[in-house]
Amino acid sequence: MTPPPPRRRRGTDASAAPARSLPRRGAVRRAQAITTYGVGSLIAVEQESFIVSGIDAAEEQWPRDEAPVIHEPRLARVLGVSRFRLPPASGDGSRDGIRVRRFPLWHHCPSCHALDHVRKFNSPPGRNECAECSESLVPSRFVVACEDGHLADFPYWKWLHRGRRGDGETGFCGGRMALRSSGRTSSLRSVLLSCSCGVPEVSMEGSFRRSALRDLNIRCEGKRPWLKDAPDLVCSQQPRTLQRGSSSVWQPVLRSALSIPPWSDNRVHVLDKHWGKLRSCSSLAEIEIHLKYIFDGGPSSVSPEQVMELLTAMEAEDLTAENGPDLDQDQRYRALRDLEYDRLCAGNPENSGHRTEQFVCEPPTGDEKPLNDLGLVTPMLVKKLREVRALKAFTRVIDPETSSEGHEAELSLAPTDWLPAMEVHGEGVFLRLDEQRIDAWAELPAVAARVEHMRHRHQRVLAERAPDPTRVPCSPATPRMTLLHTFAHVMINEWSLDSGYPSASLRERIYSGDEMAGVLIYTATSDSAGSLGGLVAQGETERLAQAVRSAVRRAEWCSADPLCVETESSGVGGTNLAACHACVMLPETSCEHNNGLLDRALLVGTPEDASIGFFAHLLVQ
């Protein structure tokens, strides 16, 4: 969604004016500043284009009242930061907002067709137009990026001159380039480059080939235009040509966590600045003394017993102390999921907590026998949940891989002790499959062979993307994980028809491991509309049983069959089997694994072998 045009400055009220006299260039929602227009992304405002600046100076630039601190201690410890901050709002009364820098820097005039650096057009102050034609300049449609996140303007001069060098002061020909369209077709063949030095006219056809820039000996210059005064880095990656508005130009690397007890009580957030002293306490009496100091002798909203419980939980969750400093971030993140799974299984009844409790989870009423016959164990209705999503980094050219941390571009030039984040409130249903049935099903040779085929292809993708060939992460593809992932997708598609939420507003959270076999399907809105009760109602026993049967029957056939069910590989890198956008794939916002590691046949079987389907018995009843 293109942000709205820049608004006019409101009067002379100091509260409505920015702290510095910087021009405003549109507005975006807070959630978009994490998921769509985060640090390093390109954003179009009318006929101009900008890149969102890094967070090096954002701690001082973002007003505290407009960019409050977000509390989620577990996720903060995993990511190695002390806190998170919500991006500033873009309301009429907002002051300093998110800083941007002009990019791309190469523009062309649609009237005289001149193509040059934006400074060469001698635009009037505050305006972006050609001084000769008074026409608004158009930013370059093309940029170059590499897998390490570097970004630069497309090298028009090198593309046009194809290695021919002139005698200009800078080594160039000294001529003036022009960009025009012949209008004959809508392809790149009609986008023509020329130069006043007399070289033959060249089209942009072929510039998107993987080897196009390499063939011209054009290397990545290691530029990071989103970071102020960032030096160019030595880069061995091969740059690729991309459309400025392509989703490949910027993909966020998000890490998220659910607020679960004992940290899900809002009252404990007042202690965030005091944990260093509280951790030194060894008795309730010492804690009580510190609480009197924290609350200036007034009544404490947190009891000493509750603080002791939090300290115990903090020690238990400090994995680095137990396993040593070599525990990587991915292992700590998986341990965080283990804690969430245990709490989702145990529940947290609504009448057991305070009104400030942000996590309410309890089993449904009704007979569970129909669910047991389907292969499910007791589900849990998550009537209230809070999720914090932090922007850890971003990638270019390739999609972020949840199993690997390679090729991630940093948000700042110097390390910071905080990250931008957002919090969402909603509801959900936690589904668990019978682990004994899964283990028996996973031992079938046909099932193991299909999953091994996917795992091998996914492992090859991870090896290609790994920055260090000696530390390639293992693919998470297992029969259990692939089954849970595909099951979550078909349930989201089914519930989107009944719950009142579109599939793009539902998300999955996969819990797969030696002792885990569950999936949380929940709403993902950043406002109070995420808790309307429509999704929780789908988790009631009778309705859930009907939904599972309907979802399995719906997955039995795809409009692309028999091609879909008989394919030997699909998806990016061939990491899927029987999966396409006509059957089980979801919007990108809903899937944790970028629509990879999916196989519909593991749910319903194939025409040749129905036994490989975990739910195939539902299709013969």
mmCIF file of N, CA, C and O in Angstrom, residues 74 77 260-265 267-268 271 275 278-279 281 283-284 287 291 302-317 343 347-348 352-353 357:
data_model
loop_
_atom_site.group_PDB
_atom_site.id
_atom_site.type_symbol
_atom_site.label_atom_id
_atom_site.label_comp_id
_atom_site.label_asym_id
_atom_site.label_seq_id
_atom_site.Cartn_x
_atom_site.Cartn_y
_atom_site.Cartn_z
ATOM 1 N N ARG A 74 11.375 -12.275 27.915
ATOM 2 C CA ARG A 74 11.889 -13.513 27.333
ATOM 3 C C ARG A 74 12.483 -13.278 25.955
ATOM 4 O O ARG A 74 13.600 -13.720 25.651
ATOM 5 N N ARG A 77 15.781 -11.287 26.025
ATOM 6 C CA ARG A 77 16.971 -12.061 26.385
ATOM 7 C C ARG A 77 17.441 -12.913 25.213
ATOM 8 O O ARG A 77 18.642 -13.081 24.999
ATOM 9 N N ILE A 260 3.469 -15.123 28.236
ATOM 10 C CA ILE A 260 2.901 -16.203 29.045
ATOM 11 C C ILE A 260 3.310 -15.999 30.494
ATOM 12 O O ILE A 260 4.299 -15.320 30.784
ATOM 13 N N PRO A 261 2.532 -16.542 31.435
ATOM 14 C CA PRO A 261 2.869 -16.376 32.854
ATOM 15 C C PRO A 261 4.286 -16.879 33.137
ATOM 16 O O PRO A 261 4.744 -17.824 32.499
ATOM 17 N N PRO A 262 4.981 -16.258 34.096
ATOM 18 C CA PRO A 262 4.494 -15.174 34.963
ATOM 19 C C PRO A 262 4.709 -13.776 34.393
ATOM 20 O O PRO A 262 4.464 -12.793 35.066
ATOM 21 N N TRP A 263 5.194 -13.675 33.136
ATOM 22 C CA TRP A 263 5.526 -12.372 32.571
ATOM 23 C C TRP A 263 4.349 -11.723 31.850
ATOM 24 O O TRP A 263 4.483 -10.627 31.320
ATOM 25 N N SER A 264 3.209 -12.390 31.807
ATOM 26 C CA SER A 264 2.070 -11.861 31.050
ATOM 27 C C SER A 264 1.199 -10.916 31.863
ATOM 28 O O SER A 264 0.193 -10.420 31.360
ATOM 29 N N ASP A 265 1.560 -10.656 33.104
ATOM 30 C CA ASP A 265 0.822 -9.721 33.946
ATOM 31 C C ASP A 265 1.401 -8.327 33.750
ATOM 32 O O ASP A 265 2.602 -8.098 33.958
ATOM 33 N N ARG A 267 1.349 -5.812 35.487
ATOM 34 C CA ARG A 267 1.866 -5.143 36.677
ATOM 35 C C ARG A 267 3.368 -5.324 36.850
ATOM 36 O O ARG A 267 4.019 -4.501 37.509
ATOM 37 N N VAL A 268 3.943 -6.378 36.295
ATOM 38 C CA VAL A 268 5.366 -6.644 36.519
ATOM 39 C C VAL A 268 6.265 -5.764 35.670
ATOM 40 O O VAL A 268 7.480 -5.725 35.879
ATOM 41 N N LEU A 271 8.870 -3.190 37.011
ATOM 42 C CA LEU A 271 10.120 -3.649 37.621
ATOM 43 C C LEU A 271 11.252 -3.791 36.621
ATOM 44 O O LEU A 271 12.359 -4.187 36.994
ATOM 45 N N TRP A 275 15.633 -5.068 37.827
ATOM 46 C CA TRP A 275 15.928 -6.486 37.986
ATOM 47 C C TRP A 275 17.368 -6.721 38.419
ATOM 48 O O TRP A 275 17.677 -7.721 39.068
ATOM 49 N N LEU A 278 17.095 -6.565 42.141
ATOM 50 C CA LEU A 278 16.205 -7.590 42.681
ATOM 51 C C LEU A 278 16.834 -8.983 42.596
ATOM 52 O O LEU A 278 16.583 -9.839 43.448
ATOM 53 N N ARG A 279 17.652 -9.216 41.567
ATOM 54 C CA ARG A 279 18.264 -10.535 41.426
ATOM 55 C C ARG A 279 19.306 -10.798 42.520
ATOM 56 O O ARG A 279 19.702 -11.943 42.745
ATOM 57 N N CYS A 281 18.691 -10.244 45.620
ATOM 58 C CA CYS A 281 17.950 -10.548 46.846
ATOM 59 C C CYS A 281 17.853 -12.055 47.048
ATOM 60 O O CYS A 281 17.666 -12.806 46.089
ATOM 61 N N SER A 283 15.929 -13.281 49.901
ATOM 62 C CA SER A 283 14.804 -13.556 50.791
ATOM 63 C C SER A 283 13.658 -12.610 50.491
ATOM 64 O O SER A 283 13.837 -11.557 49.846
ATOM 65 N N LEU A 284 12.474 -12.976 50.983
ATOM 66 C CA LEU A 284 11.297 -12.132 50.784
ATOM 67 C C LEU A 284 11.452 -10.798 51.504
ATOM 68 O O LEU A 284 10.952 -9.764 51.028
ATOM 69 N N ILE A 287 13.441 -8.483 49.311
ATOM 70 C CA ILE A 287 12.619 -8.058 48.170
ATOM 71 C C ILE A 287 11.635 -6.989 48.613
ATOM 72 O O ILE A 287 11.399 -6.000 47.911
ATOM 73 N N LEU A 291 11.097 -3.229 47.116
ATOM 74 C CA LEU A 291 9.805 -2.787 46.586
ATOM 75 C C LEU A 291 9.377 -1.465 47.215
ATOM 76 O O LEU A 291 8.783 -0.610 46.541
ATOM 77 N N VAL A 302 2.961 -5.189 42.975
ATOM 78 C CA VAL A 302 3.520 -6.536 42.857
ATOM 79 C C VAL A 302 3.921 -7.007 44.246
ATOM 80 O O VAL A 302 4.609 -6.295 44.982
ATOM 81 N N SER A 303 3.514 -8.187 44.619
ATOM 82 C CA SER A 303 3.826 -8.722 45.934
ATOM 83 C C SER A 303 5.235 -9.315 45.950
ATOM 84 O O SER A 303 5.770 -9.702 44.903
ATOM 85 N N PRO A 304 5.863 -9.405 47.114
ATOM 86 C CA PRO A 304 7.187 -10.049 47.199
ATOM 87 C C PRO A 304 7.158 -11.491 46.710
ATOM 88 O O PRO A 304 8.124 -11.961 46.095
ATOM 89 N N GLU A 305 6.069 -12.215 46.961
ATOM 90 C CA GLU A 305 5.957 -13.590 46.487
ATOM 91 C C GLU A 305 5.951 -13.653 44.966
ATOM 92 O O GLU A 305 6.549 -14.550 44.359
ATOM 93 N N GLN A 306 5.276 -12.690 44.351
ATOM 94 C CA GLN A 306 5.242 -12.660 42.889
ATOM 95 C C GLN A 306 6.618 -12.335 42.327
ATOM 96 O O GLN A 306 7.040 -12.905 41.302
ATOM 97 N N VAL A 307 7.366 -11.444 42.967
ATOM 98 C CA VAL A 307 8.723 -11.124 42.524
ATOM 99 C C VAL A 307 9.610 -12.356 42.647
ATOM 100 O O VAL A 307 10.427 -12.643 41.759
ATOM 101 N N MET A 308 9.464 -13.094 43.735
ATOM 102 C CA MET A 308 10.258 -14.306 43.915
ATOM 103 C C MET A 308 9.937 -15.319 42.816
ATOM 104 O O MET A 308 10.843 -15.991 42.296
ATOM 105 N N GLU A 309 8.678 -15.428 42.447
ATOM 106 C CA GLU A 309 8.296 -16.329 41.349
ATOM 107 C C GLU A 309 8.934 -15.892 40.038
ATOM 108 O O GLU A 309 9.421 -16.726 39.255
ATOM 109 N N LEU A 310 8.975 -14.598 39.807
ATOM 110 C CA LEU A 310 9.597 -14.087 38.584
ATOM 111 C C LEU A 310 11.100 -14.336 38.580
ATOM 112 O O LEU A 310 11.679 -14.685 37.547
ATOM 113 N N LEU A 311 11.740 -14.170 39.723
ATOM 114 C CA LEU A 311 13.170 -14.421 39.804
ATOM 115 C C LEU A 311 13.486 -15.895 39.571
ATOM 116 O O LEU A 311 14.466 -16.235 38.894
ATOM 117 N N THR A 312 12.639 -16.767 40.106
ATOM 118 C CA THR A 312 12.831 -18.195 39.877
ATOM 119 C C THR A 312 12.686 -18.543 38.412
ATOM 120 O O THR A 312 13.461 -19.324 37.841
ATOM 121 N N ALA A 313 11.657 -17.964 37.755
ATOM 122 C CA ALA A 313 11.447 -18.202 36.326
ATOM 123 C C ALA A 313 12.602 -17.658 35.509
ATOM 124 O O ALA A 313 13.045 -18.272 34.534
ATOM 125 N N MET A 314 13.140 -16.512 35.909
ATOM 126 C CA MET A 314 14.247 -15.907 35.172
ATOM 127 C C MET A 314 15.489 -16.787 35.247
ATOM 128 O O MET A 314 16.195 -16.979 34.248
ATOM 129 N N GLU A 315 15.761 -17.353 36.413
ATOM 130 C CA GLU A 315 16.914 -18.238 36.556
ATOM 131 C C GLU A 315 16.727 -19.508 35.746
ATOM 132 O O GLU A 315 17.666 -20.014 35.126
ATOM 133 N N ALA A 316 15.507 -20.044 35.741
ATOM 134 C CA ALA A 316 15.234 -21.274 34.997
ATOM 135 C C ALA A 316 15.342 -21.064 33.501
ATOM 136 O O ALA A 316 15.695 -21.988 32.756
ATOM 137 N N GLU A 317 15.050 -19.849 33.035
ATOM 138 C CA GLU A 317 15.065 -19.574 31.604
ATOM 139 C C GLU A 317 16.409 -19.040 31.130
ATOM 140 O O GLU A 317 16.591 -18.782 29.935
ATOM 141 N N ARG A 343 3.163 -24.080 28.460
ATOM 142 C CA ARG A 343 2.115 -23.240 29.025
ATOM 143 C C ARG A 343 0.794 -23.409 28.277
ATOM 144 O O ARG A 343 -0.277 -23.425 28.886
ATOM 145 N N GLY A 347 -2.391 -24.488 30.276
ATOM 146 C CA GLY A 347 -3.489 -23.544 30.339
ATOM 147 C C GLY A 347 -3.291 -22.481 31.403
ATOM 148 O O GLY A 347 -2.360 -22.527 32.224
ATOM 149 N N ASN A 348 -4.179 -21.526 31.430
ATOM 150 C CA ASN A 348 -4.199 -20.451 32.410
ATOM 151 C C ASN A 348 -5.627 -19.934 32.493
ATOM 152 O O ASN A 348 -6.022 -19.035 31.748
ATOM 153 N N SER A 352 -8.183 -17.418 37.321
ATOM 154 C CA SER A 352 -7.005 -17.654 38.156
ATOM 155 C C SER A 352 -6.067 -16.462 38.214
ATOM 156 O O SER A 352 -5.099 -16.480 38.973
ATOM 157 N N GLY A 353 -6.320 -15.448 37.431
ATOM 158 C CA GLY A 353 -5.402 -14.326 37.369
ATOM 159 C C GLY A 353 -6.070 -13.001 37.663
ATOM 160 O O GLY A 353 -7.247 -12.918 38.024
ATOM 161 N N GLU A 357 -4.022 -9.657 33.453
ATOM 162 C CA GLU A 357 -3.438 -10.826 32.824
ATOM 163 C C GLU A 357 -3.686 -10.789 31.318
ATOM 164 O O GLU A 357 -4.809 -10.556 30.860
#
